[in-house]
């Protein structure tokens, strides 16, 4: 019997996954479903907090809308690069196996380290702070909610979400399903209201839309940081490859259709804001969507903060659900304390990993605000996005033997890499901030842990970690995954 090309690809002794083929995910996701997954994954809390920050760096309506469009284009190009990587290297783990193949174990480990301690928990903290700002805004009409109130509310949100996900996988999934619908409802309400206002002739704020623009290299990069935060999730799109019907056709199509669709939604939402607020009024608003609701939907304006809060809680829950598993895998692979790979005896959830993740996110809330955390997150994230896409370019020359079912034109990864370099270096050069130094030092400190615990496995380091693991195991009633009850 003739062997199919797909079977031959699976049998190749290469970096493409050598895991047993005894079970596989069903190919149930078509093109339309793939587009819906992309839209649902990307739209979260960002569009409700980033408009103010993007505008503060561009200082005018016209450049602000251009930045939103440019961020969508960059996210699309980056997602296409990751689609090539995901179909070329079929191992799970996101950027980790791509960096491992292109540059070796140290950059790959530093990505894992940075994801665990910077990218994922800071993202969780930003979303919960966004929830806290929108949830508290109706109670402090016309003034800024006290910082202590916002941070306590955000910490409470982290505690509740962490508890829900540590107690039950099913409960966490149920919360996710309920709140996912909320964000689509509020996006539709804002866009439709804005289009109605435009049709009624509310275009005054778009006149002379480039007047007063004072752009600098640093301001553009910070505007991109805040805009790209709203598109976060574009790099996860290649994870649906195994469940897509005809993935080598539908994956790039889903990206090309899905992310521009999100871009259109984001631009229309910003246009809606500007139909009722001048640039100055938007910058003075404590919560942009709440101000929009007060001016357009009164007396039903309470709908906006309620649904935005639902949307942010749903995004935070999804972040906690997935990032908790990342910590769990890191513990299982020996990159973190072994106890983080343990399963709760009673709940059958990776409770230690989820609790660890919640603690780190809470620590970020204490000294940070949304803008500083977004800069901190984006600096670290785009350093590794750029490095990963650079790896794609490197492997075009070093691994010519690998099959590439999806192959993007070489100028796309080159462009994405150059933009990533700009995004990382421009803020440091034009407006140095402490968070960039802290972030860089923390990333580099990962090399110490790599050599102590992973590469050399020094005996004294293992002796220190073993009693900690044993104590936590007894305290939290957890066991290794292989010992967990069915």
C-alpha positions as MATLAB code, in Angstrom:
seq = 'XXXXXXXXXXXXXXXXXXXXXXXXXXXXXXXXXXXXXXXXXXXXXXXXXXXXXXXXXXXXXXXXXXXXXXXXXXXXXXXXXXXXXXXXXXXXXXXXXXXXXXXXXXXXXXXXXXXXXXXXXXXXXXXXXXXXXXXXXXXXXXXXXXXXXXXXXXXXXXXXXXXXXXXXXXXXXXXXXXXXXXXXXXXXXXXXXXXXXXXXXXXXXXXXXXXXXXXXXXXXXXXXXXXXXXXXXXXXXXXXXXXXXXXXXXXXXXXXXXXXXXXXXXXXXXXXXXXXXXXXXXXXXXXXXXXXXXXXXXXXXXXXXXXXXXXXXXXXXXXXXXXXXXXXXXXXXXXXXXXXXXXXXXXXXXXXXXXXXXXXXXXXXXXXXXXXXXXXXXXXXXXXXXXXXXXXXXXXXXXXXXXXXXXXXXXXXXXXXXXXXXXXXXXXXXXXXXXXXXXXXXXXXXXXXXXXXXXXXXXXXXXXXXXXXXXXXXXXXXXXXXXXXX';
ca = [
       0.000    0.000    0.000;
       1.359    3.405   -0.904;
       2.337    5.645    2.002;
       0.632    9.034    2.010;
       2.738   12.221    2.025;
       1.286   13.146    5.426;
       2.323    9.769    6.881;
       5.818   10.153    5.463;
       6.114   13.569    7.109;
       5.102   12.121   10.471;
       7.677    9.351   10.190;
      10.611   11.654    9.450;
      13.331   11.566   12.104;
      13.569   15.310   12.487;
      12.575   17.970   14.947;
       9.014   17.482   13.841;
       7.124   15.763   16.641;
       8.163   12.187   17.402;
       5.399   11.665   19.972;
       3.355    8.458   19.650;
       0.570    8.708   17.104;
      -1.832    6.517   19.090;
      -4.304    9.353   19.600;
      -4.851   12.553   17.726;
      -7.124   15.559   17.883;
     -10.125   15.445   15.587;
     -10.081   17.804   12.636;
     -13.386   19.462   13.427;
     -12.453   23.128   12.911;
     -13.210   24.638    9.529;
     -12.248   28.029    8.141;
     -15.195   29.894    9.711;
     -14.564   28.308   13.114;
     -10.862   29.138   12.822;
     -11.686   32.810   12.177;
     -14.047   32.845   15.192;
     -11.325   31.333   17.400;
      -8.861   34.023   16.288;
     -11.324   36.856   16.947;
     -12.384   35.431   20.301;
      -8.785   34.868   21.421;
      -7.468   38.339   20.593;
     -10.354   40.573   21.680;
     -10.112   40.940   25.444;
      -9.367   43.785   27.822;
      -6.878   45.653   25.623;
      -9.343   47.579   23.485;
     -10.915   49.071   26.620;
      -7.668   50.379   28.163;
      -5.272   50.978   25.248;
      -7.097   53.774   23.322;
      -6.181   56.347   25.974;
      -2.517   55.299   26.065;
      -2.161   55.152   22.266;
      -3.692   58.632   21.950;
      -1.482   60.063   24.711;
       1.596   59.068   22.686;
       0.301   60.181   19.260;
      -1.520   63.341   20.530;
      -3.957   63.464   17.610;
      -6.852   61.466   16.181;
      -5.329   60.719   12.746;
      -2.010   59.204   13.911;
      -3.893   57.301   16.631;
      -6.078   55.503   14.066;
      -3.032   54.835   11.858;
      -1.231   53.188   14.804;
      -4.217   50.900   15.396;
      -4.181   49.853   11.730;
      -0.383   49.385   11.712;
      -0.568   47.195   14.839;
      -3.109   44.991   13.075;
      -0.835   44.653   10.034;
       2.158   43.775   12.227;
       0.120   41.191   14.155;
      -1.005   39.627   10.857;
       2.555   39.406    9.501;
       3.832   38.005   12.799;
       1.061   35.403   12.881;
       1.939   34.276    9.342;
       5.574   33.790   10.424;
       4.426   31.729   13.394;
       2.158   29.699   11.107;
       5.234   28.660    9.095;
       7.089   27.784   12.306;
       4.139   25.858   13.718;
       3.716   23.669   10.646;
       7.481   23.201   10.229;
       8.177   22.296   13.891;
       5.155   20.422   15.195;
       6.252   20.108   18.816;
       4.104   21.850   21.434;
       5.425   24.587   23.702;
       5.056   27.732   21.618;
       8.274   29.615   21.024;
      10.348   27.189   23.133;
      10.963   24.472   20.471;
      11.464   27.093   17.741;
      14.179   28.859   19.751;
      15.684   25.513   20.768;
      16.100   24.436   17.159;
      17.327   27.810   15.883;
      19.630   28.946   18.709;
      20.010   26.147   21.269;
      18.909   25.547   24.868;
      19.873   28.817   26.598;
      17.640   31.214   24.559;
      14.860   28.605   24.722;
      15.160   28.344   28.498;
      15.263   32.134   28.869;
      11.997   32.333   26.934;
      10.444   29.796   29.295;
      11.842   31.694   32.300;
      10.597   35.055   30.976;
       7.130   33.664   30.191;
       6.803   32.240   33.697;
       7.983   35.303   35.596;
       7.307   38.297   33.323;
       5.082   37.831   30.266;
       2.241   35.686   31.643;
       1.883   37.100   35.190;
       2.226   40.727   34.054;
      -0.480   40.061   31.456;
      -2.730   38.635   34.196;
      -2.024   41.669   36.396;
      -2.807   44.143   33.578;
      -6.145   42.487   32.808;
      -7.193   42.399   36.478;
      -6.205   46.061   36.927;
      -8.334   46.855   33.861;
     -11.245   45.015   35.456;
     -10.731   46.948   38.683;
     -10.717   50.326   36.924;
     -13.950   49.627   35.030;
     -15.668   47.978   37.991;
     -14.864   50.919   40.296;
     -15.497   53.743   37.765;
     -19.315   53.926   38.264;
     -18.798   54.480   42.000;
     -16.409   57.410   41.472;
     -18.194   59.369   38.738;
     -16.154   62.343   37.560;
     -13.028   61.523   39.527;
     -10.201   59.027   39.666;
     -10.881   55.937   41.827;
      -8.388   55.703   44.723;
      -5.300   53.677   43.811;
      -5.740   51.502   46.889;
      -9.297   50.606   45.852;
      -8.235   49.673   42.309;
      -5.321   47.530   43.488;
      -7.329   45.774   46.220;
     -10.097   45.027   43.721;
      -7.541   43.703   41.198;
      -5.922   41.518   43.869;
      -9.370   40.202   44.822;
     -10.037   39.352   41.168;
      -6.743   37.430   40.987;
      -7.630   35.569   44.178;
     -11.106   34.595   42.943;
      -9.928   33.527   39.461;
      -6.977   31.590   40.868;
      -9.254   29.835   43.363;
     -11.820   28.934   40.695;
      -9.184   27.411   38.409;
      -7.428   25.603   41.267;
     -10.716   24.066   42.456;
     -12.146   22.770   39.195;
     -11.268   22.565   35.515;
     -14.965   22.379   34.656;
     -15.806   25.459   36.731;
     -12.990   27.433   35.067;
     -14.246   26.399   31.622;
     -17.821   27.363   32.524;
     -16.718   30.830   33.670;
     -14.788   31.221   30.403;
     -17.777   30.307   28.232;
     -20.154   32.661   30.057;
     -17.896   35.722   29.921;
     -16.600   35.204   26.365;
     -20.021   36.155   24.996;
     -20.013   39.370   27.066;
     -17.049   40.916   25.257;
     -18.606   40.321   21.850;
     -21.838   41.947   23.026;
     -20.131   45.107   24.310;
     -17.947   45.410   21.185;
     -21.082   45.204   19.005;
     -22.915   47.790   21.140;
     -20.062   50.331   20.905;
     -19.502   49.842   17.147;
     -23.198   50.019   16.200;
     -23.736   53.095   18.392;
     -20.734   54.789   16.791;
     -21.902   54.036   13.250;
     -25.345   55.482   14.067;
     -23.721   58.645   15.431;
     -21.534   58.956   12.321;
     -24.595   58.592   10.105;
     -26.189   61.422   12.098;
     -23.230   63.683   11.228;
     -21.107   63.548   14.375;
     -17.832   64.033   12.509;
     -16.571   67.262   14.097;
     -13.776   65.542   16.052;
     -12.323   64.095   12.843;
     -11.712   67.504   11.266;
      -8.031   68.504   11.159;
      -7.278   65.102   12.668;
      -3.497   65.476   12.258;
      -3.329   68.927   13.843;
      -1.091   69.083   16.925;
       0.763   65.866   16.153;
       4.163   65.765   17.898;
       5.571   62.341   17.193;
       8.980   61.072   18.257;
      10.664   57.691   17.872;
      10.038   56.869   21.518;
       6.401   57.992   21.396;
       5.711   55.852   18.322;
       7.216   52.771   19.973;
       5.197   53.305   23.169;
       2.042   53.813   21.119;
       2.796   50.506   19.392;
       3.366   48.840   22.769;
      -0.105   49.821   23.938;
      -1.792   49.073   20.626;
      -0.121   45.670   20.290;
      -1.200   44.791   23.833;
      -4.780   44.800   22.503;
      -3.731   42.329   19.766;
      -1.963   40.018   22.202;
      -2.749   36.407   21.342;
      -1.824   36.578   17.655;
       1.191   34.334   18.323;
      -1.063   31.535   19.641;
      -2.904   30.995   16.373;
      -0.741   28.178   15.042;
      -1.784   26.041   18.028;
      -5.059   25.172   16.284;
      -3.244   23.515   13.360;
      -3.925   19.941   14.524;
      -7.674   20.577   14.711;
      -8.083   22.474   11.442;
      -9.481   20.806    8.384;
      -7.008   21.336    5.513;
      -4.722   23.385    7.828;
      -2.165   24.342    5.207;
      -4.892   26.253    3.379;
      -7.202   27.288    6.207;
      -4.600   28.437    8.738;
      -3.133   31.288    6.641;
      -6.634   32.143    5.382;
      -7.968   32.301    8.951;
      -5.083   34.612    9.896;
      -5.480   36.827    6.817;
      -9.236   37.163    7.444;
      -9.402   36.974   11.252;
      -6.788   39.518   12.359;
      -7.852   42.199    9.836;
     -11.406   41.613   11.095;
     -10.204   42.349   14.644;
      -8.314   45.369   13.286;
     -11.517   46.658   11.708;
     -13.377   46.226   15.005;
     -10.662   48.097   16.913;
     -10.567   51.000   14.442;
     -14.377   51.262   14.470;
     -14.415   51.241   18.287;
     -11.904   54.083   18.363;
     -13.931   55.962   15.736;
     -16.990   55.452   17.965;
     -15.166   56.966   20.925;
     -14.174   60.006   18.866;
     -17.748   60.610   17.701;
     -18.652   61.706   21.257;
     -15.282   62.764   22.730;
     -12.552   65.112   21.611;
      -8.962   63.932   21.974;
      -8.647   66.014   25.159;
     -11.840   64.578   26.641;
     -10.757   61.025   25.850;
      -7.412   61.587   27.594;
      -9.219   62.985   30.647;
     -11.644   60.062   30.822;
     -11.102   57.644   33.708;
     -12.602   54.749   31.693;
     -13.134   55.460   27.999;
     -15.938   52.969   27.371;
     -17.791   54.134   30.518;
     -17.638   57.758   29.339;
     -18.910   56.640   25.926;
     -21.805   54.771   27.563;
     -22.717   57.741   29.774;
     -22.998   60.032   26.742;
     -24.674   57.666   24.304;
     -26.652   55.004   26.157;
     -28.100   56.914   29.124;
     -30.175   55.760   31.078;
     -28.878   52.277   30.119;
     -25.227   53.350   30.463;
     -24.736   50.860   33.331;
     -24.573   48.157   30.644;
     -21.098   49.285   29.504;
     -19.064   48.950   32.738;
     -20.913   45.726   33.560;
     -20.108   44.058   30.244;
     -16.550   45.430   30.149;
     -16.008   43.964   33.621;
     -17.393   40.639   32.366;
     -15.109   40.828   29.334;
     -11.978   41.494   31.388;
     -12.843   38.764   33.901;
     -13.260   36.318   30.999;
      -9.894   37.355   29.538;
      -8.208   37.034   32.946;
      -9.757   33.610   33.507;
      -8.534   32.373   30.120;
      -5.045   33.724   30.832;
      -4.949   31.987   34.213;
      -6.226   28.711   32.749;
      -3.544   28.513   30.039;
      -0.621   30.064   31.939;
      -1.187   27.737   34.891;
      -0.535   24.865   32.498;
       2.677   26.559   31.293;
       3.986   26.656   34.879;
       2.911   23.017   35.289;
       4.874   21.956   32.181;
       7.934   23.941   33.305;
       7.896   22.073   36.612;
       7.491   18.743   34.841;
      10.449   19.485   32.551;
      12.702   20.351   35.499;
      12.797   24.092   34.790;
      11.042   24.967   38.060;
      10.432   23.349   41.454;
       9.126   19.822   40.937;
       6.100   20.503   43.142;
       4.743   22.855   40.457;
       4.153   19.806   38.245;
       2.021   18.094   40.897;
      -1.734   17.514   40.739;
      -4.224   18.190   43.533;
      -5.365   14.852   45.011;
      -8.921   16.053   45.570;
      -9.497   18.400   42.630;
      -7.297   16.875   39.900;
      -6.073   20.333   38.864;
      -2.483   21.697   38.642;
      -3.245   23.695   41.801;
       0.385   24.452   42.839;
       1.162   25.900   39.401;
      -2.008   28.028   39.360;
      -1.423   29.328   42.905;
       2.220   30.153   42.070;
       1.060   32.074   38.990;
      -1.516   34.018   41.015;
       1.077   34.983   43.640;
       3.498   36.364   41.022;
       0.674   38.354   39.351;
      -0.369   39.824   42.718;
       3.217   40.933   43.389;
       3.206   42.844   40.075;
       0.058   44.721   41.081;
       1.584   46.200   44.246;
       4.148   48.602   42.691;
       2.838   48.770   39.121;
       0.151   50.580   37.166;
      -1.361   49.577   33.832;
       0.921   51.714   31.625;
       4.171   50.651   33.298;
       3.100   46.990   33.246;
       2.139   47.197   29.553;
       5.587   48.616   28.753;
       7.220   45.941   30.922;
       5.181   43.188   29.242;
       5.668   44.471   25.693;
       9.413   44.974   26.062;
       9.898   41.351   27.155;
       7.354   39.898   24.735;
       8.664   41.629   21.621;
      12.237   40.755   22.490;
      11.308   37.072   22.188;
       8.825   37.512   19.320;
      11.618   39.147   17.332;
      14.144   36.490   18.340;
      11.730   33.734   17.322;
      11.044   35.259   13.909;
      14.808   35.774   13.481;
      15.089   32.033   14.136;
      12.756   31.469   11.187;
      15.165   33.418    8.964;
      18.179   31.520   10.345;
      16.517   28.138    9.721;
      15.871   29.078    6.097;
      19.656   28.626    5.720;
      20.574   26.109    8.443;
      17.602   23.720    8.122;
      16.791   23.686    4.427;
      15.821   20.007    4.783;
      12.708   20.717    6.851;
       9.353   20.572    5.112;
       7.524   23.874    5.095;
       3.844   23.318    4.246;
       3.354   27.062    4.764;
       6.204   29.258    3.536;
       5.950   33.032    3.780;
       8.005   35.351    1.546;
      11.370   36.042    3.206;
      10.778   39.803    3.364;
       7.939   39.263    5.892;
      10.073   37.741    8.695;
      12.849   40.244    7.916;
      10.367   43.132    8.292;
       8.885   41.701   11.510;
      12.380   41.206   12.964;
      13.427   44.778   12.148;
      10.218   46.191   13.662;
      10.777   44.064   16.774;
      14.303   45.475   17.145;
      12.858   48.974   16.811;
      10.161   48.287   19.407;
      12.704   46.938   21.896;
      15.427   49.572   21.437;
      13.494   52.784   20.702;
      11.951   53.306   24.166;
      15.284   52.598   25.883;
      17.151   55.109   23.704;
      14.551   57.885   23.643;
      13.016   57.590   27.116;
      14.819   55.191   29.453;
      12.648   53.811   32.259;
      13.517   51.628   35.222;
      11.110   48.864   34.145;
      13.232   48.123   31.061;
      16.383   47.711   33.195;
      14.542   45.532   35.723;
      13.108   43.426   32.925;
      16.499   42.919   31.249;
      18.217   42.041   34.528;
      15.485   39.578   35.418;
      15.688   37.886   32.004;
      19.468   37.532   32.254;
      19.199   36.209   35.825;
      17.517   33.163   34.291;
      20.933   32.001   33.075;
      22.003   31.515   36.717;
      19.081   29.187   37.391;
      19.656   27.414   34.075;
      23.223   26.448   34.957;
      22.402   25.612   38.594;
      19.280   23.510   38.148;
      19.060   22.451   34.480;
      22.473   22.220   32.806;
      24.866   21.134   35.572;
      22.284   20.064   38.196;
      24.611   20.904   41.058;
      24.085   18.582   44.013;
      23.775   21.368   46.597;
      21.096   23.092   44.515;
      19.098   19.854   44.355;
      19.477   19.419   48.139;
      18.006   22.873   48.702;
      15.032   22.331   46.388;
      14.137   18.799   47.552;
      12.989   19.602   51.119;
      11.030   22.625   49.850;
       9.234   20.368   47.372;
       8.471   17.739   50.015;
       7.114   20.304   52.488;
       4.866   21.940   49.905;
       3.653   18.523   48.736;
       2.415   17.672   52.243;
       1.004   21.137   52.888;
      -1.038   21.331   49.662;
      -2.037   17.644   49.389;
      -0.634   17.210   45.905;
       1.065   14.315   44.145;
       2.984   13.819   40.863;
       0.673   13.609   37.846;
       1.410    9.917   37.283;
       0.243    9.135   40.855;
      -2.981   11.129   40.687;
      -6.201    9.077   40.920;
      -8.167    8.500   37.751;
];
